[in-house]
C-alpha angles and dihedrals in degrees: 000000000000092000092050090054093044094049098035093129092053093046090047089062090048089047091054093050092048093047091056091044093054092042095052096043091047096048094045091047090051091051093047094049091045090053090047092057093036122121143175118280116252110229117129093039097042093123095050126099091207141358124216113210141157123271104272095195138072129208140209127189126199135165115235116212110279094001141092119269113278130203126216121200129202129186120241119229100202124072117272102205133216124231113246088226087080092066097081091047092054095042090055094058111111110255095026112123095184141346111210127188115223123205116194113210124182108234135195111198121189121218130212092282092055094250126122115268109229126216122251116309113252136173089271094051132261112355121227126264109233133192127217140172115267092245089064089062087084091064094070088019112243119185128192117258096180135000125013141283119281106284096179137030090258096057128087139182119222128204112247096249093050091047091052094050093046093044090231123150134187109290095024122123119232134182115242129186121194123160093322139037119321120273135189119246134183117233103235098174150357118231136185133195118258120232116266122190091348093310128106138183137032096255095178104045138060110215134207121180121208127184110280093249093048092047091054091049094047092048089061097217107086095172095053138045132205096239141339120233116208119209114199132212115255114280097015113150111244095218092049091048091050091052091050093049092047092050091049092053096044099041122100107347102007114238112245132190121262095261096045094110092057099038126109115275094250092055105086094197089219115157117250125231107209125195135170114005090351090075089079094063096083090048097054110032092174093062098076097052092040092050090050091050091049091052093049094047094046090048091051094047092043089054091053092046091048092052094047091045089053092051093045094048091046093050096045098045093042091052092049092051093042091057089062094056093112093048092048090045090054091050089048091049093054093050110278111150123231089247091055092050093049091047091050094052091042092054093046094049090044092056092048096041096047092051092044094045093050092049090049092047092052093048092046091073097065089039089055092049090049090050092052090047090051092051090053097043091051092050090241093137122049126250110274099031111129117203100191125204109197118181094256089059091072090065088071094082089059088064092050089045090055090050090051091053093047092049092050092048092049093050091047091052092051093045095057095040097095098050092041091058096050118105114256092244092054098039099093092048092050092050094051095062138046115243111270090232134014116258112291094231091053092049095047092048091049093050092048092050091047090054091046091050093052091046091051090050090052089050090052090053092052097043131062139215119001095354090057092050092050092048092049092049091051090047093054093049094048094046094049093050090045090054091051092051094044093046095119091050091047089050092051092050091047091050092054092046099043100027096081095051089045092053093043099045103027101057117209091340091053091048091052092047093052092047093049092048093049093049095047109037091150091056091047091049090052089054094047097049100070092045090052089048095054094045095047100045098040091043092053094045094051101035099048094058094037092053095052093042092051095051091041090054090049091051091047091053091048092048096052109094100152116115096198136024135194115219135178138200090211131082094291146289122285124225089253088067090053090053091049091050092049091054094054113114111257095026113116099179138003134186134179117222118229120193125204143129134249131197121230120197119212142144129250120238088266094050098261114148116249134188117193120194107209131188114238141183132226117205141159106266093210089065093056133132092007091071104020123016112199091182098243113216098182137005126024131275088217087076092056110111141093112001095010138092139189115230132206114247096241092050091045090053093049092049094039092238128163135175108300094021119130124235124182114222128183112221124217091266092055098257111143108210129178109226132189118232108245099174142001118217137187108220097075095135087067104031101031132247095286130041120194138191110247091239090058098045102037098071089060096053125096089218114017096203122139118239089216143336121248118207134199116200131223117253110278094011115146109239091208094055092045089048092055094044092050093051091053095042096050095050091093098034100057137004126240099012129164127196112219127197116216097013122214118261123272103243115170117206133178114279091242093050093111091050090046092052093051093046091046093051089046090051091048091050093045096044092042094048094043095049090045087057088046092052091048093046094046094047091044089053090049093049093046088054090049096055093104090048091055092045090052091050089053091049094053091052110273111146125228089248092054092049091048088050089049093051093045091050091049091048090050090051092049093047093046095048094042093051093045095046093044091045092052092046088055100035098054097060093032092055091048092049094045094051090047096050104028108012090234141094118275117267131217120177109248092234092056092046090051090049092054093049092042091053091051092048096048097046094044092047091048092047093051102040108032099059091049095055095095092055093044093049093051114101093195109029117202118242125256091274096044132080 
């Protein structure tokens, strides 16, 4: 109790560091667990007891060296459909009232002004407008409010919200585009969803109902359906119904999904029976891959935060205990046993750590809710993803709080071990001087990690693709930890290097600063470490993405050759619109742009299975390179068509592919197809690792609609005249189109890029703020421990100005060394990675670099100068033994 009161300033710094540690670990743990139990929202199938859908995942099994076979799973982003032949099986199951096939059709509906009517506004932007057969209205269920059900193929029913935004009423005619050319329909009725389980409305979808026959024709796959909703009789037990449905699908000839014959051998193709929250999966296909990405990103960031928290806690607690060396030596000299000293420190740190951890755990709950809100407001998570927060979830921070306390106790025990073991007669002498050399184990470990980090950086320079990224990440981690362990040695080297200029240029204050640094290398190393941490980690996080984005944007600009483009604010542009655009006078070439993803199976360097989901483009090869120029290095794009693919040069090198080689790719609908390499191109950072002909990619898309049309003009053609002719010609081929001059570049990015950017900026803010607190806490601890030193300097005649000059010089030395060491720890692996992936130096925007350095300068200056104000203000400082 006495010690806590006496050292309250030192323990206050430790308290602040532990509060932030507990807060960060708790909030990140809450977010990670919430993502782990997250699921898709159930809207369109709210009235169903179960939904039968295709298997929206693919698998790959490999046997790592010396281990059992392991299986990796990846979500598919395109619809895996269900054969309609399964409907009679399901309808015959006891307890089933009806089994209804549901076809999902992208719809563009024009309003009175001729513009596309968007779906409801959500956190991720405007939601889609989707068409269904009228029979599927019972799955929500929708009921008519006015009018009647579609009686002919040219009648539709609109949901009430969509009708209000379009201004359509019963009896009005509206223009609707699906997968083909636009057509005119009569609004026969207005419907609205009926409340289910206290909930009402499909808040994230606009809905149009066609007649069942018309919906099947518009969907374009009459033998299959997107999903089957099962309505149960009243009082039917859900578990018993599931068993019956499963038996009906597996009995006799098992029912398989529509792509089963083409799927990879490890994908069974068995239909899924989804109940409870799982019913939302077929509604929101983007939820599963996004949730997986969120889990992986949060796990990665949590690992970084955990490591930094460990280093910060270790540095702060160790510094607080180290400052009490003289006090502990005196207790040892008068007979205190090592056990008593350890127990004293343990009880003190327990009191401080428990209070700090509990405060951090309590505050982590609102931080978690704010984080989830930010992810939604930035559109980082897709529409339909539920991140639940049940009451039991808020017990998770108590676990991270306990870990914080255990970590603090462990560091405190290690920190007082040396002085506690010293003989009583030698204790005071040991406490008066700093050890001649840092502990041998610490030094050896630091040197080994430094060598491993440099070796990993060299590996990153020699490898390419994912292996290079993994090696660079490992190098950064190893180098940063090595710098923390070798802090005293780095401080000694910095003192020798910077001491002479400090003495020569700083006058008496510079002389004092150099002498203090030389006498207390351990203290200087403790001040340098957190600054190096913040510079290294934030530099890597910001520079890695900025370097790839910058070169990708350059490649995208070089690849874009189109003079005009046709865009739409609707669901997309059909192939008929591409044909119409190509036939316009003055247009030399035209291609639609299809977007999708493919899954590529590979093995890690240690044999672990790996599935990469990659964004890809589908284009008309005849329009290349007049519209898009991939910069072909070998092969010919004229050979790109059915059964072939063009491959980016980096991916071709990693897979050892050449012209005529075969590569097996899994499309977004699960079909695994062997394709021959027709061409190898250079601009893969902009156009993706694989480039397809539209005729090859389109059959594997749930909705083969082009995102836009790119147009190359004939020599001498007037862009203004072509622009006008295109606008008139496309009026009947697609609704809500806009012709753009000088179109933006086509720059493909990973589907989770938006989520990654938000998480990266969050990580940068968290790591930056946390390490800034760590720098401030560590330097405050150091300055609190140096109060007697400063008082003594005042007593022997040093002026306030000289002491301020000394502290400023020391702060400058710490900032300079911390920024340089952290910069090197980041630059070495970043340079290796950048040369491997882009062939250029790493890039960091000047504003971000200035922010990193500015943060280090401000926190270090505050940590050095603010705690010393009381001594510097005093006109008659008390001696070392006074107040």
